[in-house]
Each structure stands twice: as structure tokens, then as C-alpha cells.
Short mmCIF file of C-alpha atoms in Angstrom, two decimals:
data_model
loop_
_atom_site.label_atom_id
_atom_site.label_comp_id
_atom_site.label_asym_id
_atom_site.label_seq_id
_atom_site.Cartn_x
_atom_site.Cartn_y
_atom_site.Cartn_z
CA MET A 269 0.12 0.09 0.19
CA LYS A 270 1.29 3.16 -0.91
CA SER A 271 -1.70 5.46 -0.53
CA VAL A 272 -4.66 5.76 1.68
CA ILE A 273 -7.52 8.25 2.24
CA PHE A 274 -9.61 8.47 5.13
CA VAL A 275 -13.35 9.17 4.53
CA CYS A 276 -15.83 10.26 6.77
CA LEU A 277 -18.83 12.98 6.56
CA GLY A 278 -17.88 16.84 6.24
CA ASN A 279 -14.02 16.47 6.41
CA ILE A 280 -13.36 18.71 9.92
CA CYS A 281 -13.10 15.93 12.76
CA ARG A 282 -12.92 12.38 12.06
CA SER A 283 -11.01 12.02 8.96
CA PRO A 284 -8.92 14.70 9.48
CA LEU A 285 -7.61 12.81 13.23
CA ALA A 286 -7.73 9.72 10.97
CA GLU A 287 -5.03 11.79 8.51
CA GLY A 288 -3.40 13.35 11.10
CA VAL A 289 -2.64 10.05 13.37
CA ALA A 290 -2.10 8.34 10.01
CA ASP A 291 0.77 11.15 9.11
CA LYS A 292 2.47 10.73 12.62
CA LEU A 293 3.12 6.90 12.41
CA VAL A 294 4.07 7.79 8.71
CA ARG A 295 6.99 10.12 9.63
CA LEU A 296 7.69 7.68 13.13
CA HIS A 297 8.90 5.24 10.82
CA GLY A 298 10.00 6.57 7.96
CA LEU A 299 7.11 4.86 5.83
CA ASP A 300 6.95 5.47 2.03
CA LEU A 301 2.89 6.09 2.44
CA LYS A 302 0.94 9.04 1.00
CA VAL A 303 -2.04 9.96 3.43
CA ALA A 304 -4.89 12.12 3.14
CA SER A 305 -8.62 12.92 4.04
CA ALA A 306 -11.98 13.63 2.58
CA GLY A 307 -15.81 14.06 3.17
CA THR A 308 -18.70 12.73 1.35
CA GLY A 309 -20.48 15.98 1.80
CA SER A 310 -19.67 19.31 0.46
CA TRP A 311 -20.31 21.73 2.56
CA HIS A 312 -17.08 22.36 4.75
CA ILE A 313 -14.88 22.66 1.63
CA GLY A 314 -11.85 24.32 2.33
CA GLU A 315 -12.33 24.82 6.45
CA ALA A 316 -10.22 24.07 8.78
CA PRO A 317 -10.91 20.89 11.13
CA CYS A 318 -13.23 21.97 14.07
CA ASP A 319 -11.80 23.34 17.01
CA ASN A 320 -12.24 20.41 19.38
CA SER A 321 -10.39 18.04 16.51
CA ILE A 322 -7.46 20.32 16.68
CA THR A 323 -7.40 20.05 20.56
CA VAL A 324 -7.52 16.50 20.89
CA ALA A 325 -5.28 15.90 18.28
CA LYS A 326 -2.44 18.64 20.02
CA GLN A 327 -2.78 16.65 23.34
CA HIS A 328 -1.37 14.07 21.37
CA GLY A 329 1.58 15.32 19.58
CA ILE A 330 -0.21 16.34 16.09
CA ASP A 331 -1.01 19.25 14.45
CA ILE A 332 -3.56 19.08 11.94
CA SER A 333 -4.47 22.62 11.92
CA HIS A 334 -3.30 23.37 8.49
CA LEU A 335 -5.40 20.78 6.91
CA ARG A 336 -8.46 21.49 5.10
CA GLY A 337 -12.14 20.06 4.12
CA SER A 338 -12.50 18.56 0.96
CA GLN A 339 -14.99 16.17 -0.73
CA VAL A 340 -14.14 12.81 -1.88
CA LYS A 341 -14.39 12.32 -5.80
CA ARG A 342 -13.79 9.13 -7.74
CA SER A 343 -11.02 9.85 -9.32
CA ASP A 344 -9.56 9.67 -5.61
CA PHE A 345 -10.47 5.83 -6.31
CA SER A 346 -8.20 5.26 -8.51
CA GLU A 347 -5.47 7.88 -7.12
CA TYR A 348 -5.40 5.80 -3.52
CA GLU A 349 -4.83 2.73 -3.05
CA LEU A 350 -6.76 2.28 -0.01
CA VAL A 351 -10.26 4.41 0.76
CA VAL A 352 -10.96 3.97 4.53
CA ALA A 353 -14.97 4.68 5.42
CA LEU A 354 -15.08 5.94 9.04
CA ASP A 355 -18.39 4.53 9.39
CA GLN A 356 -21.66 2.35 7.59
CA ASN A 357 -23.37 5.47 5.91
CA ASN A 358 -20.07 6.83 4.22
CA PHE A 359 -18.76 3.23 3.07
CA ASP A 360 -22.77 2.90 1.94
CA ASP A 361 -22.08 6.50 0.12
CA LEU A 362 -18.48 5.39 -1.19
CA LYS A 363 -19.68 1.85 -2.78
CA ALA A 364 -22.53 3.74 -3.72
CA MET A 365 -20.18 6.53 -5.89
CA GLY A 366 -18.40 3.06 -7.49
CA CYS A 367 -15.52 2.93 -5.22
CA GLU A 368 -14.12 -0.93 -4.48
CA ASN A 369 -10.60 -0.48 -2.81
CA ILE A 370 -12.73 0.46 0.53
CA VAL A 371 -12.58 -1.05 3.55
CA LYS A 372 -14.11 0.44 7.40
CA LEU A 373 -11.41 1.92 9.34
CA GLY A 374 -13.74 0.20 12.31
CA SER A 375 -12.95 -3.38 11.20
CA PHE A 376 -9.29 -3.02 12.65
CA GLY A 377 -9.49 -3.90 16.08
CA PHE A 378 -12.90 -2.96 16.68
CA ASP A 379 -15.06 -5.79 15.13
CA GLY A 380 -16.51 -3.40 12.37
CA ALA A 381 -17.88 -0.94 14.62
CA ASP A 382 -18.69 2.59 13.06
CA VAL A 383 -16.32 5.34 14.26
CA PRO A 384 -19.01 7.77 15.83
CA ASP A 385 -19.53 11.37 14.89
CA PRO A 386 -17.98 13.34 17.78
CA TYR A 387 -20.98 15.86 17.85
CA PHE A 388 -22.89 12.94 19.24
CA PHE A 389 -21.86 12.57 22.39
CA LYS A 390 -22.05 15.63 24.85
CA GLY A 391 -18.78 18.18 25.60
CA PHE A 392 -15.46 17.49 24.70
CA GLU A 393 -15.45 14.11 26.10
CA GLY A 394 -16.37 12.55 22.50
CA PHE A 395 -13.40 13.79 21.14
CA ASP A 396 -11.39 12.21 23.44
CA LYS A 397 -13.15 8.79 23.01
CA VAL A 398 -13.39 9.22 19.11
CA TYR A 399 -9.34 10.03 18.93
CA SER A 400 -8.59 6.80 20.94
CA MET A 401 -10.49 4.23 18.39
CA ILE A 402 -9.19 6.36 15.54
CA GLU A 403 -5.77 5.82 17.11
CA SER A 404 -6.03 2.37 17.79
CA CYS A 405 -7.59 1.42 14.26
CA VAL A 406 -5.28 3.40 12.25
CA THR A 407 -2.12 1.25 14.07
CA GLU A 408 -4.22 -2.02 13.60
CA LEU A 409 -4.55 -1.22 10.16
CA PHE A 410 -1.52 -0.31 8.73
CA GLN A 411 -0.04 -3.55 11.21
CA ALA A 412 -3.07 -5.87 9.20
CA LYS A 413 -1.08 -4.11 5.53
CA GLY A 414 2.05 -4.78 6.81
CA LEU A 415 3.42 -0.87 7.21
CA LEU A 416 4.19 -1.53 11.09
#
């Protein structure tokens, strides 16, 4: 695997966190891997990740403040060897767009569970929980793909 893109709904909380975690692993282990993130929706194109995602990433030594929201395109399915959906709705939307090289992040260590949108939790606690799940799943994904 030489490239991976993480996809959630808006590309301002979950998928930028996954990109940040993956980028940290790439740098830490000297991997030759292109990482990116995108959303299935278009309403946050060009926006920075949400403040809570930036904060929780920073607490773990990751800076995602420079990332900007983008919408996934069909051309991403050939540009990236692996497309990683953060939840079942994203997975289904990507499949409907014709994506075949897709996996669900929660399949790596969480029995296929969805990585929940942290906005469904009350307060900052949801971002902590979602970050921990993403960090664990991305690490497990990289191990499963023989990158670590």
C-alpha cells in the first residue's frame, strides 16, 4: 500500500484526525505512504478541522490545524490504493459512488464498529473517545497491511 485516504461525512473532525494519526505513524516509522482525508459532503470544503479535533490532536502531539476540508471524488478511488470509511453510512456512500478499494476503519480492532461522530457526544469527552478509537484502528490497519 502506497496511499490511503480516510473519509467521513464533513472532513472536519473524524477523517482529519485519522489523517493526522496516520501521518504521525508515517513520520515516526519512515514509511513511504501518502495519506489524505476527505468527506462525502461538500459543506465544509476549504474549512479547517473543528476546534475540538485540533485540540485533541494537539494533546497527542499532532498538528492538524493546516488541513482543509475537501470532498471525495471518483478520481480518488484510483489515486489512493485504499479508501477507509469512518462509518457504515460513509462506506455505503462510497460504494454507491463506485469505490471498490474500500474498508471500514472500525474493522481494524473494533469488530467493524462505526467510528462515531463526536458531535453526538456531550462536550469534549466525545472527541477524546473518538481520537482513542481512531488511533487504535489506524495503528491496527497499518499493522494488518504490513506497514508497521
